[in-house]
Amino acid sequence: MNSVYFTEEHEMFRKSLQDFLRVEVVPHIEKWEKTGAIERFIWKKFGEMGFFGIAYPEAYGGMNLDLFYTVVFLEELQKIKSSGFAAAMWAHAYLAMTHLNAEGDERIKEEYLAPSISGDKIGALCITEPFGGSDVAGMRTTAVKKGSNYVINGSKTFITNGVYADYYVVAAKTEPELGNKGISIFLVDTKTAGISATKLDKLGWRASDTAEISFDNVEIPEQNLMGEQGKGFAYIMQHFALERLIMAINAHARADYAIAYTIDYMSQREAFGRTIDKFQALRHTMVDHATEVEHCKIFNYAAVARLNQGEYVVKEATMAKLKSTKVADEAIYSCLQMLGGYGYMEEYPLARLLRDSRLGPIGGGTSEILREILSKMIIDQQHYKPAVK
């Protein structure tokens, strides 16, 4: 492990998490993959172990630890043969909860962030829309002021934890005529009248519940506005850096796992009188992928270190996700090939890994959108600045 970034305490945490996942999670993974529903008890167990509170203030039950504990959390979740389960955990802890902590007032933190850390409430971040995709500024969902309430109308899609969540963090236009300057962020309890969630059937991430959500005249109190009205787009963009780094870390971790599994398989599989790890073409293919993954890992760690120091790393995070997800897809494709017919069988991990990995270049901003963002920064010399609350 890279001692530049990981201390002995980080490695002790890693071992503790590995033991927890092996005992408490792995025995249930196949059932959750088949049913598409992660049972509620495991959220509470994650909360009791403090895994949801890694990056959050002690005042709400968190541990306020550095971001490399989060890296450990993400990396180990990629090694249990279910990126869907992993997504449900990190989407709760680092998408929904990030907004609660950054933009929520004291009441919201007490009523929603603290129970999220303890595993008593599940959250979902609702930004993407059926007709918008990566075009956040083009969203159509509205939140219209009505007395002391806001009335929300519209729909969101591809929302991780959308079916079973207790609350949503919702982006909606409060002043549509202002474009991206008219977007605001709201806390919406899922028990509120007018909400309906439909589960989506996916290629991968089968264990996680992904939903399309409809808001039909959903009334929420004005106190559920998070941060300032009209600042929602800036908040979203600011937190995208963390989301993209998370997806980059996920990518290098699952590729690492695939390569390690495949090399072990190759050391046992014989063909023409010798193990297939002795065939030069196959050896060199695996070495090429391992090299690419290691480059991604080092870049990702460096970006995390800068973010941990409070730097605004939107360019580096965008590069990290763009590169790491591509490298992971290519590595896992080759790893499946190394297993031959067995790679195509569901009892081996590569088939699921291939499906799960394919979301990497799509979710959290497609690779095409990321390239355009980077084009604006590198070629057009456009500068992005963090939101000021």
Coordinates of C-alpha atoms in Angstrom, one line a residue:
M1 CA 0.0 0.0 0.0
N2 CA 1.2 3.5 -0.8
S3 CA 2.7 4.8 2.5
V4 CA 2.7 8.4 1.2
Y5 CA -1.0 8.6 1.8
F6 CA -2.0 5.7 4.1
T7 CA -0.9 5.4 7.7
E8 CA -0.9 2.4 10.0
E9 CA -4.3 3.7 11.3
H10 CA -5.7 3.6 7.8
E11 CA -4.6 0.0 7.3
M12 CA -6.1 -1.0 10.7
F13 CA -9.4 0.5 9.5
R14 CA -9.0 -1.4 6.2
K15 CA -8.6 -4.7 8.1
S16 CA -11.6 -3.9 10.3
L17 CA -13.8 -3.1 7.3
Q18 CA -12.6 -6.2 5.4
D19 CA -13.6 -8.4 8.4
F20 CA -17.0 -6.6 8.7
L21 CA -17.8 -7.0 5.0
R22 CA -16.7 -10.7 5.0
V23 CA -19.0 -11.6 8.0
E24 CA -21.9 -9.2 7.6
V25 CA -22.3 -8.4 3.9
V26 CA -20.8 -11.1 1.7
P27 CA -23.2 -13.9 2.8
H28 CA -26.1 -11.8 1.6
I29 CA -24.8 -10.5 -1.7
E30 CA -26.2 -13.1 -4.0
K31 CA -29.7 -12.7 -2.4
W32 CA -29.6 -8.9 -2.8
E33 CA -28.3 -9.2 -6.4
K34 CA -31.3 -11.5 -7.2
T35 CA -34.0 -9.5 -5.3
G36 CA -32.6 -6.0 -6.1
A37 CA -33.4 -5.1 -2.5
I38 CA -30.8 -4.5 0.2
E39 CA -32.3 -5.4 3.5
R40 CA -32.6 -2.6 6.0
F41 CA -30.6 -4.2 8.8
I42 CA -27.3 -3.8 7.0
W43 CA -27.7 0.0 6.9
K44 CA -28.0 0.0 10.7
K45 CA -24.9 -2.2 11.1
F46 CA -22.9 0.1 8.9
G47 CA -24.1 3.0 11.0
E48 CA -23.2 1.2 14.3
M49 CA -19.7 0.6 13.0
G50 CA -19.3 4.3 12.1
F51 CA -18.8 3.7 8.4
F52 CA -21.4 6.3 7.3
G53 CA -19.8 8.9 9.6
I54 CA -16.2 8.7 8.4
A55 CA -16.1 12.2 6.9
Y56 CA -18.8 13.9 9.0
P57 CA -18.7 16.1 12.2
E58 CA -18.5 14.4 15.6
A59 CA -21.4 16.7 16.7
Y60 CA -23.8 14.5 14.6
G61 CA -22.2 11.1 15.4
G62 CA -19.5 11.2 12.8
M63 CA -15.7 10.7 13.1
N64 CA -14.4 13.7 11.1
L65 CA -11.6 11.6 9.5
D66 CA -9.4 12.5 6.5
L67 CA -10.5 11.5 3.0
F68 CA -8.1 8.5 2.8
Y69 CA -10.4 6.7 5.2
T70 CA -13.1 7.3 2.6
V71 CA -10.7 5.9 -0.1
V72 CA -10.3 2.7 2.0
F73 CA -14.1 2.5 2.4
L74 CA -14.6 2.8 -1.3
E75 CA -11.8 0.4 -2.3
E76 CA -12.9 -2.4 0.0
L77 CA -16.6 -2.1 -1.2
Q78 CA -15.4 -2.9 -4.7
K79 CA -14.0 -6.3 -3.7
I80 CA -17.2 -8.0 -2.6
K81 CA -18.6 -8.9 -6.1
S82 CA -21.4 -6.3 -6.1
S83 CA -20.9 -2.7 -7.3
G84 CA -24.6 -2.3 -6.8
F85 CA -24.3 -2.8 -3.1
A86 CA -21.3 -0.5 -3.0
A87 CA -23.2 2.2 -4.9
A88 CA -26.1 2.1 -2.4
M89 CA -23.7 2.7 0.4
W90 CA -21.6 5.4 -1.1
A91 CA -24.5 7.2 -2.8
H92 CA -26.1 7.5 0.6
A93 CA -22.9 8.5 2.5
Y94 CA -21.3 10.8 -0.1
L95 CA -24.0 12.1 -2.4
A96 CA -27.1 12.8 -0.3
M97 CA -25.3 13.3 3.0
T98 CA -22.7 15.6 1.5
H99 CA -25.4 18.1 0.7
L100 CA -27.0 17.8 4.1
N101 CA -23.7 18.5 5.8
A102 CA -22.7 21.4 3.4
E103 CA -26.0 23.2 2.9
G104 CA -28.4 21.9 5.6
D105 CA -29.2 24.1 8.6
E106 CA -29.0 22.9 12.1
R107 CA -32.5 21.4 12.1
I108 CA -31.9 19.4 9.0
K109 CA -28.6 18.1 10.3
E110 CA -30.2 17.0 13.6
E111 CA -33.2 15.4 12.0
Y112 CA -31.6 13.9 8.8
L113 CA -27.8 14.0 8.9
A114 CA -27.4 12.4 12.4
P115 CA -29.9 9.6 11.6
S116 CA -28.1 9.1 8.2
I117 CA -24.8 8.6 10.0
S118 CA -26.4 6.1 12.5
G119 CA -28.0 4.2 9.6
D120 CA -31.6 5.0 10.7
K121 CA -32.4 7.0 7.6
I122 CA -31.4 6.4 4.0
G123 CA -30.9 9.3 1.6
A124 CA -30.9 9.7 -2.2
L125 CA -29.7 12.6 -4.3
C126 CA -32.1 13.6 -7.1
I127 CA -30.6 15.7 -9.9
T128 CA -30.8 13.7 -13.2
E129 CA -34.0 14.0 -15.2
P130 CA -35.5 11.8 -17.9
F131 CA -35.0 14.5 -20.6
G132 CA -31.9 16.1 -19.2
G133 CA -29.2 13.5 -18.5
S134 CA -25.9 15.2 -17.9
D135 CA -27.5 18.6 -18.8
V136 CA -28.1 19.7 -15.2
A137 CA -28.8 23.3 -16.2
G138 CA -31.6 22.1 -18.5
M139 CA -33.7 20.5 -15.7
R140 CA -37.4 21.0 -15.8
T141 CA -38.4 20.2 -12.2
T142 CA -39.8 23.3 -10.5
A143 CA -40.2 24.5 -7.0
V144 CA -42.8 27.3 -6.8
K145 CA -43.2 29.4 -3.6
K146 CA -46.7 29.2 -2.2
G147 CA -47.1 31.0 1.1
S148 CA -44.7 29.4 3.6
N149 CA -44.2 26.3 1.4
Y150 CA -42.6 25.3 -1.9
V151 CA -44.6 23.2 -4.3
I152 CA -42.4 20.8 -6.4
N153 CA -43.5 19.4 -9.7
G154 CA -41.4 17.3 -12.1
S155 CA -39.5 14.0 -12.3
K156 CA -36.0 12.6 -11.7
T157 CA -34.5 9.4 -13.0
F158 CA -31.6 7.0 -12.4
I159 CA -31.7 7.8 -8.7
T160 CA -29.7 5.4 -6.6
N161 CA -31.7 4.4 -3.4
G162 CA -34.7 6.1 -4.9
V163 CA -37.2 3.4 -3.9
Y164 CA -36.2 2.8 -0.3
A165 CA -34.9 6.2 0.7
D166 CA -36.4 8.1 3.7
Y167 CA -35.5 11.5 2.2
Y168 CA -34.4 13.0 -1.1
V169 CA -32.1 15.9 -1.7
V170 CA -33.8 17.5 -4.7
A171 CA -32.6 20.0 -7.3
A172 CA -35.4 22.1 -8.7
K173 CA -35.8 25.4 -10.5
T174 CA -37.1 28.2 -8.3
E175 CA -36.6 30.8 -11.0
P176 CA -36.7 29.0 -14.4
E177 CA -36.1 32.2 -16.4
L178 CA -32.6 32.5 -14.8
G179 CA -31.4 29.1 -16.2
N180 CA -28.7 27.6 -14.0
K181 CA -28.8 30.6 -11.7
G182 CA -32.4 29.7 -10.9
I183 CA -31.7 26.2 -9.4
S184 CA -32.1 25.5 -5.7
I185 CA -31.7 22.5 -3.4
F186 CA -34.3 21.1 -1.2
L187 CA -34.8 18.4 1.5
V188 CA -37.9 16.3 0.7
D189 CA -39.1 13.6 3.1
T190 CA -40.3 10.6 1.1
K191 CA -43.4 10.3 3.2
T192 CA -44.7 13.6 1.7
A193 CA -47.8 13.3 -0.4
G194 CA -47.5 13.4 -4.2
I195 CA -44.3 11.4 -4.5
S196 CA -44.1 8.1 -6.5
A197 CA -41.0 6.0 -7.2
T198 CA -40.7 3.4 -9.9
K199 CA -37.9 0.9 -9.8
L200 CA -35.8 0.6 -13.0
D201 CA -34.5 -2.6 -14.5
K202 CA -30.7 -2.3 -15.1
L203 CA -27.9 -4.1 -17.0
G204 CA -25.8 -4.1 -13.8
W205 CA -25.7 -2.7 -10.3
R206 CA -28.5 -5.2 -9.7
A207 CA -28.4 -5.1 -5.9
S208 CA -29.1 -1.4 -5.7
D209 CA -32.5 0.1 -6.2
T210 CA -32.5 2.7 -9.0
A211 CA -35.7 4.7 -9.5
E212 CA -37.6 7.1 -11.6
I213 CA -39.3 9.6 -9.2
S214 CA -42.3 11.7 -9.9
F215 CA -43.2 14.8 -7.9
D216 CA -46.9 15.8 -8.3
N217 CA -47.7 19.0 -6.4
V218 CA -45.4 18.0 -3.5
E219 CA -45.6 20.6 -0.8
I220 CA -42.7 21.1 1.6
P221 CA -42.0 23.8 4.2
E222 CA -39.8 26.7 3.1
Q223 CA -37.4 25.7 5.8
N224 CA -36.5 22.7 3.7
L225 CA -34.6 25.0 1.2
M226 CA -30.9 24.1 1.7
G227 CA -28.4 26.9 1.4
E228 CA -29.4 30.0 -0.6
Q229 CA -32.1 30.1 -3.2
G230 CA -30.6 30.1 -6.7
K231 CA -27.2 28.7 -5.5
G232 CA -28.2 25.1 -6.3
F233 CA -26.2 24.8 -9.5
A234 CA -23.0 26.0 -7.8
Y235 CA -23.5 23.6 -4.9
I236 CA -24.0 20.7 -7.3
M237 CA -20.9 21.6 -9.3
Q238 CA -18.8 21.9 -6.2
H239 CA -19.8 18.5 -5.0
F240 CA -19.3 16.9 -8.4
A241 CA -15.6 16.9 -7.8
L242 CA -16.0 14.5 -4.9
E243 CA -18.5 12.3 -6.8
R244 CA -16.2 12.0 -9.7
L245 CA -13.3 11.1 -7.5
I246 CA -15.4 8.5 -5.8
M247 CA -16.2 7.0 -9.2
A248 CA -12.6 7.1 -10.2
I249 CA -11.5 5.3 -7.0
N250 CA -14.3 2.8 -7.5
A251 CA -12.9 2.1 -11.0
H252 CA -9.3 1.6 -10.1
A253 CA -10.4 -0.6 -7.1
R254 CA -12.6 -2.9 -9.2
A255 CA -9.9 -3.2 -11.9
D256 CA -7.4 -4.0 -9.2
Y257 CA -9.7 -6.7 -7.9
A258 CA -10.3 -8.1 -11.4
I259 CA -6.6 -8.3 -12.2
A260 CA -5.7 -10.0 -8.9
Y261 CA -8.5 -12.5 -9.4
T262 CA -7.5 -13.2 -13.0
I263 CA -3.8 -13.6 -12.2
D264 CA -4.6 -16.1 -9.5
Y265 CA -6.9 -18.0 -12.0
M266 CA -4.1 -17.9 -14.7
S267 CA -1.6 -19.4 -12.2
Q268 CA -3.9 -22.5 -11.8
R269 CA -5.4 -22.9 -15.3
E270 CA -3.4 -25.2 -17.5
A271 CA -3.3 -25.4 -21.3
F272 CA -0.8 -27.3 -23.5
G273 CA 1.0 -28.6 -20.5
R274 CA 1.6 -25.4 -18.5
T275 CA -0.3 -22.7 -16.6
I276 CA -1.5 -20.0 -18.8
D277 CA 0.3 -17.3 -16.8
K278 CA 3.4 -18.5 -18.6
F279 CA 2.2 -17.5 -22.1
Q280 CA 3.9 -14.3 -23.1
A281 CA 1.0 -12.7 -24.9
L282 CA -1.3 -13.2 -21.9
R283 CA 1.4 -12.1 -19.4
H284 CA 2.1 -8.9 -21.3
T285 CA -1.6 -8.1 -21.6
M286 CA -2.1 -8.3 -17.9
V287 CA 1.0 -6.3 -17.2
D288 CA -0.2 -3.5 -19.6
H289 CA -3.5 -3.3 -17.7
A290 CA -1.8 -3.4 -14.3
T291 CA 0.4 -0.5 -15.4
E292 CA -2.6 1.5 -16.5
V293 CA -4.5 0.9 -13.3
E294 CA -1.5 1.8 -11.2
H295 CA -1.1 5.1 -13.0
C296 CA -4.8 5.9 -12.4
K297 CA -4.4 4.9 -8.7
I298 CA -1.5 7.3 -8.1
F299 CA -3.2 10.2 -9.9
N300 CA -6.4 9.5 -8.0
Y301 CA -4.6 9.5 -4.6
A302 CA -2.9 12.7 -5.5
A303 CA -6.2 14.4 -6.3
V304 CA -7.7 13.1 -3.1
A305 CA -4.8 14.5 -1.1
R306 CA -5.4 18.0 -2.7
L307 CA -9.1 17.8 -2.0
N308 CA -8.4 16.8 1.6
Q309 CA -6.4 20.0 1.9
G310 CA -9.4 22.0 0.7
E311 CA -8.3 22.6 -2.8
Y312 CA -10.9 22.9 -5.6
V313 CA -9.9 20.0 -7.8
V314 CA -12.7 20.0 -10.4
K315 CA -10.3 19.5 -13.3
E316 CA -8.3 16.7 -11.6
A317 CA -11.4 14.9 -10.5
T318 CA -12.9 15.1 -14.0
M319 CA -9.7 13.7 -15.5
A320 CA -9.6 11.0 -12.8
K321 CA -13.1 9.8 -13.6
L322 CA -12.6 10.0 -17.4
K323 CA -9.4 8.0 -17.4
S324 CA -10.0 5.5 -14.6
T325 CA -13.5 4.3 -15.8
K326 CA -12.1 3.8 -19.3
V327 CA -9.1 1.9 -18.0
A328 CA -11.3 -0.2 -15.7
D329 CA -13.6 -1.2 -18.5
E330 CA -10.7 -2.3 -20.7
A331 CA -9.0 -4.2 -17.9
I332 CA -12.1 -6.1 -16.9
Y333 CA -12.9 -6.9 -20.5
S334 CA -9.5 -8.5 -20.9
C335 CA -9.7 -10.3 -17.6
L336 CA -13.0 -11.9 -18.6
Q337 CA -11.3 -13.0 -21.8
M338 CA -8.5 -14.7 -19.8
L339 CA -11.0 -16.9 -18.2
G340 CA -12.4 -18.1 -21.5
G341 CA -15.8 -19.7 -21.3
Y342 CA -15.7 -19.5 -17.5
G343 CA -15.5 -15.7 -17.7
Y344 CA -19.0 -15.8 -19.3
M345 CA -20.4 -17.9 -16.4
E346 CA -22.3 -16.2 -13.6
E347 CA -20.6 -18.2 -10.9
Y348 CA -17.4 -16.4 -11.7
P349 CA -17.1 -12.7 -10.7
L350 CA -16.0 -11.3 -14.1
A351 CA -19.4 -11.4 -15.8
R352 CA -21.0 -9.3 -13.1
L353 CA -17.9 -7.1 -12.9
L354 CA -18.1 -6.4 -16.6
R355 CA -21.8 -5.4 -16.4
D356 CA -21.3 -3.3 -13.2
S357 CA -18.2 -1.5 -14.6
R358 CA -20.0 -0.3 -17.7
L359 CA -21.8 2.3 -15.7
G360 CA -18.5 4.0 -14.8
P361 CA -18.2 6.1 -18.1
I362 CA -22.0 7.0 -17.8
G363 CA -22.9 7.8 -14.2
G364 CA -21.8 11.0 -12.6
G365 CA -21.3 12.7 -15.9
T366 CA -20.8 10.8 -19.1
S367 CA -17.3 10.6 -20.6
E368 CA -18.4 12.8 -23.5
I369 CA -19.6 15.5 -21.1
L370 CA -16.4 15.2 -19.1
R371 CA -14.3 15.7 -22.2
E372 CA -16.3 18.9 -23.0
I373 CA -15.8 20.2 -19.5
L374 CA -12.1 19.6 -19.8
S375 CA -12.1 21.2 -23.2
K376 CA -13.5 24.4 -21.7
M377 CA -10.9 24.4 -19.0
I378 CA -7.9 23.4 -21.0
I379 CA -8.6 24.9 -24.5
D380 CA -11.0 27.7 -23.7
Q381 CA -9.2 28.7 -20.5
Q382 CA -12.5 28.7 -18.6
H383 CA -12.2 28.8 -14.8
Y384 CA -14.6 27.3 -12.4
K385 CA -14.8 28.6 -8.8
P386 CA -16.3 27.0 -5.7
A387 CA -19.7 28.1 -4.4
V388 CA -19.7 30.6 -1.6
K389 CA -22.4 29.8 0.9

